[in-house]
Short mmCIF file of C-alpha atoms in Angstrom, two decimals:
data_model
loop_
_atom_site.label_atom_id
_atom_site.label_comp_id
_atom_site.label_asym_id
_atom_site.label_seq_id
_atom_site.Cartn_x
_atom_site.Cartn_y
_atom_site.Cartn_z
CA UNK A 1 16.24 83.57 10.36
CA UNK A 2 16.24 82.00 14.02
CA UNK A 3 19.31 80.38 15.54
CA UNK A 4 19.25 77.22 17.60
CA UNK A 5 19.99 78.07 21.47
CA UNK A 6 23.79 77.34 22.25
CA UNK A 7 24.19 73.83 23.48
CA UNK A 8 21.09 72.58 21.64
CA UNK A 9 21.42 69.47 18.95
CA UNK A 10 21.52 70.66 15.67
CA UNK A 11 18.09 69.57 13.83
CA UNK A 12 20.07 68.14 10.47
CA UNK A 13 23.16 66.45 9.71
CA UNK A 14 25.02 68.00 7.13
CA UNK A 15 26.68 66.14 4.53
CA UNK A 16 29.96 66.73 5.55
CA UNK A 17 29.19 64.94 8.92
CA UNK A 18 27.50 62.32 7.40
CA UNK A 19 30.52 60.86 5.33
CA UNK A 20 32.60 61.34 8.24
CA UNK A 21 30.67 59.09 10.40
CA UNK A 22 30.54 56.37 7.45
CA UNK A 23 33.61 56.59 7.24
CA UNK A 24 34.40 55.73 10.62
CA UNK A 25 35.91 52.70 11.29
CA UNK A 26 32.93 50.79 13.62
CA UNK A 27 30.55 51.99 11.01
CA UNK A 28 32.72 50.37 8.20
CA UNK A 29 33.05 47.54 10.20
CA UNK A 30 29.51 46.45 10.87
CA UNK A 31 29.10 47.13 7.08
CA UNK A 32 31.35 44.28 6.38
CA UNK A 33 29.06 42.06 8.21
CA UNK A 34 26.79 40.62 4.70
CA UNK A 35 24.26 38.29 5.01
CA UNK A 36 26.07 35.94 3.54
CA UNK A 37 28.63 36.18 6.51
CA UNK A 38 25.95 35.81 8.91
CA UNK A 39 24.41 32.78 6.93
CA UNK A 40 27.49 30.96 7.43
CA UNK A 41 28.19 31.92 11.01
CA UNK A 42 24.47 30.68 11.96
CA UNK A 43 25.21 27.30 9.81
CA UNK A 44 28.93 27.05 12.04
CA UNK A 45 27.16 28.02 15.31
CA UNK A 46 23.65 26.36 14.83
CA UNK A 47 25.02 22.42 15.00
CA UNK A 48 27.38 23.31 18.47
CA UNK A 49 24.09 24.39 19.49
CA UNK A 50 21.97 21.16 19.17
CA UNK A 51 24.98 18.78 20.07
CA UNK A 52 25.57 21.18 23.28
CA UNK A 53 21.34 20.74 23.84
CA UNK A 54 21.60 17.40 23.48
CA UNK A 55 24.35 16.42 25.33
CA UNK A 56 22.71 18.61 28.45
CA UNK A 57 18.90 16.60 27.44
CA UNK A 58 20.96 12.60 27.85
CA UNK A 59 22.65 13.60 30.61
CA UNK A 60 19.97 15.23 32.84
CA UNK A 61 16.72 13.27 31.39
CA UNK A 62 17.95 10.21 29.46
CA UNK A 63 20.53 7.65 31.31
CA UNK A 64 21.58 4.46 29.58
CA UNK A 65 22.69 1.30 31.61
CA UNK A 66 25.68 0.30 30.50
CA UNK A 67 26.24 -2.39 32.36
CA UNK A 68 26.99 -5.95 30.41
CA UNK A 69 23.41 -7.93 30.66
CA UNK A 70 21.72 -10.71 27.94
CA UNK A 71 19.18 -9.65 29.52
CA UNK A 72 17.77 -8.02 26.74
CA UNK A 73 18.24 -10.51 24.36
CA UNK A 74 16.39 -13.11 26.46
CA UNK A 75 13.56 -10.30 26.52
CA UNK A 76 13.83 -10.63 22.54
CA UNK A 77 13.84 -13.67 22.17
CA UNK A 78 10.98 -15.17 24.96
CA UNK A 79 8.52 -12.00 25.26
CA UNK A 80 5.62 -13.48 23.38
CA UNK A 81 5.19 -9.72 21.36
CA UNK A 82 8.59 -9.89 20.03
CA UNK A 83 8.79 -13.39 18.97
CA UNK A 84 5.35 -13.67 17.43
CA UNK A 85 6.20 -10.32 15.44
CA UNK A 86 9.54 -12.24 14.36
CA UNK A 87 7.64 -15.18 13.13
CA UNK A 88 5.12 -13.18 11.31
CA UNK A 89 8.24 -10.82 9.59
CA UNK A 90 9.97 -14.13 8.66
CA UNK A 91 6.32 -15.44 7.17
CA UNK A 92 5.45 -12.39 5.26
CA UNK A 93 9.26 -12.20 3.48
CA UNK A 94 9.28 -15.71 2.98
CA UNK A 95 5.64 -15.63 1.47
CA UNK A 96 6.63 -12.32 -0.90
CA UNK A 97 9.99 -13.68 -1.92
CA UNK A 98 8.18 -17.43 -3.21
CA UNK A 99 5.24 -15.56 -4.65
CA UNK A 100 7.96 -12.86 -6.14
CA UNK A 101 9.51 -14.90 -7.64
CA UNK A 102 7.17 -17.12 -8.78
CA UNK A 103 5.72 -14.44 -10.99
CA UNK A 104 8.78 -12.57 -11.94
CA UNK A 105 10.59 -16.03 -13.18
CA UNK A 106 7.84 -16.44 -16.31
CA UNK A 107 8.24 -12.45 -17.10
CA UNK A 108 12.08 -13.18 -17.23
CA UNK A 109 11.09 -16.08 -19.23
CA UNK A 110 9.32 -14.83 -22.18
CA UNK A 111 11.81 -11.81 -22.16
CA UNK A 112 14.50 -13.67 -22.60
CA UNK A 113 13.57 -16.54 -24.62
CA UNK A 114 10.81 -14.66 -27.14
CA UNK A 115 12.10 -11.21 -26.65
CA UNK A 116 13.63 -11.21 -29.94
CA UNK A 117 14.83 -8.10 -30.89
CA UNK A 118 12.75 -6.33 -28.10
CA UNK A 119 14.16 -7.37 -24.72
CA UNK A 120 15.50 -4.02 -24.28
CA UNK A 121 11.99 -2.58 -24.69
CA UNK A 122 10.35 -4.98 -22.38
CA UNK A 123 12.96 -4.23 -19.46
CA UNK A 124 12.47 -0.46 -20.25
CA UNK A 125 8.86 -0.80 -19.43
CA UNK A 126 9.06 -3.15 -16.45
CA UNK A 127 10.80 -0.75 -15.02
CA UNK A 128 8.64 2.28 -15.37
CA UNK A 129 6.48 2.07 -12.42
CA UNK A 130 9.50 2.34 -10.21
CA UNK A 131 10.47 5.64 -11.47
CA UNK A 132 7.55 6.84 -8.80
CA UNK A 133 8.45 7.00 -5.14
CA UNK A 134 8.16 3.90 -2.82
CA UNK A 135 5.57 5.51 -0.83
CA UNK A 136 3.37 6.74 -3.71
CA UNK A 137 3.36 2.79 -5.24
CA UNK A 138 2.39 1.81 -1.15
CA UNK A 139 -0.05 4.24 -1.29
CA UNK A 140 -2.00 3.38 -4.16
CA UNK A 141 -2.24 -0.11 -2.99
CA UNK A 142 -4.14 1.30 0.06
CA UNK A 143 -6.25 2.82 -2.81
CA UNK A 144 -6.53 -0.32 -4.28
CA UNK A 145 -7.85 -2.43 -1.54
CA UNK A 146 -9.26 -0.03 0.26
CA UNK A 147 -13.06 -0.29 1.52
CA UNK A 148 -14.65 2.29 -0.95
CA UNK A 149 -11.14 1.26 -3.39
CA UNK A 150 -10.72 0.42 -6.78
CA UNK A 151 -10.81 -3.19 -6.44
CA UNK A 152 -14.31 -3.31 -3.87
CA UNK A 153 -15.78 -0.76 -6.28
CA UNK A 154 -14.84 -3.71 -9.28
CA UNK A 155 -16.19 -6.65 -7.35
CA UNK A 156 -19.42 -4.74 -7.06
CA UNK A 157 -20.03 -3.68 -10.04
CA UNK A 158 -19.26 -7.31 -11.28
CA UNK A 159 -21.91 -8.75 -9.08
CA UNK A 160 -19.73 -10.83 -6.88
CA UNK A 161 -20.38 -8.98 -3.46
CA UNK A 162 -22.74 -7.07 -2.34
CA UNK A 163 -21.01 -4.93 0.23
CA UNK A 164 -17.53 -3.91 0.06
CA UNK A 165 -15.24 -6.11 1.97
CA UNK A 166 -12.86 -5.17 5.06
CA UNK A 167 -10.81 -7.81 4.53
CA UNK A 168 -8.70 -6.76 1.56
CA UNK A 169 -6.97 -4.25 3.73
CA UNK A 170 -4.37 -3.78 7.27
CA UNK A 171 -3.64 -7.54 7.55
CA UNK A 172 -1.05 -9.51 6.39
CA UNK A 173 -2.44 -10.11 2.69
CA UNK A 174 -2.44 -6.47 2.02
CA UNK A 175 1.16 -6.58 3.06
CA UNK A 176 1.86 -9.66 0.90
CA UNK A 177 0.46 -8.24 -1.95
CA UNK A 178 1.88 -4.63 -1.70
CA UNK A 179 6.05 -6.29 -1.26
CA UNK A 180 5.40 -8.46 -4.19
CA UNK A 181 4.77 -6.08 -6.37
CA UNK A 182 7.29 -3.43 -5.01
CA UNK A 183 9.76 -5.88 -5.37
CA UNK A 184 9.22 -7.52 -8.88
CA UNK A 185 10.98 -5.81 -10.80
CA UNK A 186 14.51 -6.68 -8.76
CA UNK A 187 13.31 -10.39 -8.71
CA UNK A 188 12.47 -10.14 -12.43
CA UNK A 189 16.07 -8.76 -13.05
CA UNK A 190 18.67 -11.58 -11.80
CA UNK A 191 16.75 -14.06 -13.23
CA UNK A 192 16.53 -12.67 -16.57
CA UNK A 193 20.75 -12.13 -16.69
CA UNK A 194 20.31 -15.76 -15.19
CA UNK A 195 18.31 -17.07 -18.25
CA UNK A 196 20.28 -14.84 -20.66
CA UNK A 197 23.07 -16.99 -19.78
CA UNK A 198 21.69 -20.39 -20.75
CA UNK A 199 23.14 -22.13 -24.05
CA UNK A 200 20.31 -22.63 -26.26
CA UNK A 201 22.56 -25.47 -27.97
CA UNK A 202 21.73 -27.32 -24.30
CA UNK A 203 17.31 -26.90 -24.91
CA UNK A 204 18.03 -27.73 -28.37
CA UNK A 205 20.03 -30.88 -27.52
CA UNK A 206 17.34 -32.09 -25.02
CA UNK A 207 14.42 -31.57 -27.25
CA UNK A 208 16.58 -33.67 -30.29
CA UNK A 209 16.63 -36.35 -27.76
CA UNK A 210 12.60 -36.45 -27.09
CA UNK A 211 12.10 -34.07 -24.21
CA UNK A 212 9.33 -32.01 -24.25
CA UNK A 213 8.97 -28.67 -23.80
CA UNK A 214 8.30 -29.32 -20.09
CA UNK A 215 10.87 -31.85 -19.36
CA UNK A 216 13.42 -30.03 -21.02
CA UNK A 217 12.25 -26.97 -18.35
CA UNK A 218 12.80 -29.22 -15.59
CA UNK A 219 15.78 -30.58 -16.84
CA UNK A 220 17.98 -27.94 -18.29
CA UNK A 221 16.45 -24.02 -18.24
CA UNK A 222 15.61 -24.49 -14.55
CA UNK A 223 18.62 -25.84 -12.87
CA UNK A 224 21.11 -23.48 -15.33
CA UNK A 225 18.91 -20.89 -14.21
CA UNK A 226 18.72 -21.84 -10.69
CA UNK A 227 21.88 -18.98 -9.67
CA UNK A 228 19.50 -16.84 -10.61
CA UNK A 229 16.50 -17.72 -8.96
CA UNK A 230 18.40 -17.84 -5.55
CA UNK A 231 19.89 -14.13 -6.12
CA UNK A 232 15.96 -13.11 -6.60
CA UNK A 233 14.65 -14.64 -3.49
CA UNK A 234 17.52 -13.16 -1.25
CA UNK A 235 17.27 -10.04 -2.86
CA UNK A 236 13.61 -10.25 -2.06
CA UNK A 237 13.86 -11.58 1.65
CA UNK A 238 16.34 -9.95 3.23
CA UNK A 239 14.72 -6.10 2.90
CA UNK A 240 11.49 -7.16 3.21
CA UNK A 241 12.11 -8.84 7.15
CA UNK A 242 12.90 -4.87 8.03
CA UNK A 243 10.91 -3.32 6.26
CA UNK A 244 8.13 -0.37 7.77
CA UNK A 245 6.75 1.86 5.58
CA UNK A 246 4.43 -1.14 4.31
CA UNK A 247 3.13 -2.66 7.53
CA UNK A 248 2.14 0.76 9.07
CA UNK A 249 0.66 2.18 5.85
CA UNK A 250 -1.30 -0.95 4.78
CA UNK A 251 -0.90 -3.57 7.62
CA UNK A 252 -3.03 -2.49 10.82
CA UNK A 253 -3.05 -4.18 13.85
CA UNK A 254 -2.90 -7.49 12.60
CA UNK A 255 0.25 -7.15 9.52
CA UNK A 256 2.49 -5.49 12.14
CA UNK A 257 6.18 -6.15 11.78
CA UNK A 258 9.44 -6.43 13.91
CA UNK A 259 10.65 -3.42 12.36
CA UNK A 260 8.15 -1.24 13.49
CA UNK A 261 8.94 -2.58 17.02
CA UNK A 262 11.89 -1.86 16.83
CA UNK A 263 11.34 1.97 15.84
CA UNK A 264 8.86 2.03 18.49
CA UNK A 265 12.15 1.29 20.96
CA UNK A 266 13.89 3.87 19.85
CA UNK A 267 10.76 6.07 19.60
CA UNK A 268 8.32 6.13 22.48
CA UNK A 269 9.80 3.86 24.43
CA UNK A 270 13.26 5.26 24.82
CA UNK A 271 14.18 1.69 25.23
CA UNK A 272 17.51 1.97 23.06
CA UNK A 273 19.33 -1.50 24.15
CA UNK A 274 16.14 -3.36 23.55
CA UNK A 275 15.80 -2.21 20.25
CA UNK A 276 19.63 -2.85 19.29
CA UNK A 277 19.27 -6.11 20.76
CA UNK A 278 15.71 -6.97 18.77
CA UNK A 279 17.82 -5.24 15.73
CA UNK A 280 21.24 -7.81 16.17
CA UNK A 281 18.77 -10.64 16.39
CA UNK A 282 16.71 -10.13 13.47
CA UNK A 283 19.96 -9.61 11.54
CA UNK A 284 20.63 -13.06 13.26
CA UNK A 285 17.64 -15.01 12.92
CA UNK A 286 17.70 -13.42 8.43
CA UNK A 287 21.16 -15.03 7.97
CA UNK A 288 20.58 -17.98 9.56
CA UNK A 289 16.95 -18.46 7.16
CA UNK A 290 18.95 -16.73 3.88
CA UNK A 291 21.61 -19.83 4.78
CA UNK A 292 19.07 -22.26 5.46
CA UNK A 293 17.06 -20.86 1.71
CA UNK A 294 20.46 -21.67 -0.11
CA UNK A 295 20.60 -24.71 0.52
CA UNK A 296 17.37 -26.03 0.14
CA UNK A 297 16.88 -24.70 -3.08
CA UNK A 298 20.43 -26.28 -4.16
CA UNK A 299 19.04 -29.59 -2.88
CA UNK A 300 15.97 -29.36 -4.76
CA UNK A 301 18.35 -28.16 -8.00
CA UNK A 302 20.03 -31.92 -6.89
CA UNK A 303 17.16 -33.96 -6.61
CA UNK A 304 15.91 -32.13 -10.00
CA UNK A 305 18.71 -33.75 -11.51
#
């Protein structure tokens, strides 16, 4: 049996030693340290962090004029970019909110008037498709239209064209046509609860005293409906001014909106009181049009009269 030379380390711990040291108090403190502790302390520290990095980033590489100017909003409103991107925005929502609505108002139609027993059923299934995410329905539009897409790939096969066509897709059309039908269903909607509120006594009355089925449309289902109609096209038109997903998915070049200008100030351009002032005047410029919608369509509603 050798001993260890006096002074030396010993080469094991015993046990004794061992719960000693645990049961020392730095030891028991680091053990009260879980990772759930940490977890928390990370999610406490992490935010002071960013907003500390942030602060240091704005004032060292980004500085803001804050000096009162309209100098932007002359910039919005007479660069030829911005207002030609305005004028196509206000085209495209007031094209998808007539077309919208023009097809959504016979759906509400026939569910309301011949829906019988069914209408539940028949707004149950209208409503399906937008159980799927925005961008998936956006998506398979660019399937749709696309140059080897479903609808080229029809056309061909039908014998109308002989090559497939670049024109069904990144233009304004493909933009048209992907709004209007991501925003049928809340155009079909108001003008159904709209129609639902008609008195049938009133089309009964007018068809006892010899209008037809078309006059009596004109006469008494349209205008009574008319509240309804109006709620449809704002619904329609006001979201569809800003929106962005749509024109950079499916628009190109040529269906390019004011909204992704406006991103593209915050963005790249790090141009922050040109965007906010391109932002305050397409909220503007959409009021003033929503106002100027009303009223039109309540003076047609008068002249239908």
């Amino acid at each position: 049996m050798t001993v260890a030379a006096e002074g030396s380390p010993p080469l094991r711990m015993t046990r004794a030693r061992r719960n000693a040291l645990l049961q020392s108090e730095p030891v028991q403190g680091f053990a009260l340290i879980s990772p759930t502790f940490l977890y928390a302390l990370i999610l406490l520290v992490l935010p002071i962090l960013v907003v500390i990095a942030h602060s240091f980033w704005t004032q060292h590489y980004l500085t803001i004029d804050r000096t009162f100017t309209l100098e932007n909003y002359r910039v919005a409103l007479t660069e030829p970019i911005y207002r030609d991107l305005l004028w196509r925005s206000l085209y495209i929502s007031l094209t998808v909110s007539l077309f919208t609505v023009v097809l959504a108002y016979p759906i509400a139609y026939f569910i309301s008037f011949h829906g019988g027993r069914h209408k539940s059923l028949w707004l149950f299934l209208i409503t399906i498709p937008f159980w799927t995410s925005y961008l998936l329905r956006v998506m398979s539009w660019k399937v749709i239209l696309g140059y080897n897409g479903v609808l080229n790939s029809g056309l061909m096969g039908l014998g109308v064209i002989d090559e497939p066509s670049t024109a069904l897709l990144y233009n304004s059309s493909a933009v048209i046509i992907t709004l209007t039908h991501a925003w049928a269903a809340f155009a079909i909607l108001p003008i159904f609860v709209s129609l639902e509120k008609v008195d049938r006594t009133l089309v009964e009355a007018a068809t006892d005293l010899g209008d037809g089925p078309l006059r009596s449309f004109l006469r008494v289902t349209l205008p009574l409906s008319a509240p309804g109609v109006i709620s449809a096209a704002l619904i329609v038109m006001i979201p569809t001014v800003g929106d962005y997903v749509t024109p950079k998915l499916v628009g190109g070049k040529d269906g390019v909106m004011i909204a992704n200008a406006i991103q593209a100030q915050f963005g790249k351009a790090a141009n922050w009181p040109l965007g906010a002032a391109l932002s305050v005047t397409t909220m503007v410029i959409v009021t003033l049009t929503a106002g100027a919608t009303v009223l039109i369509i309540r003076a047609l509603q008068r002249l239908a009269r």
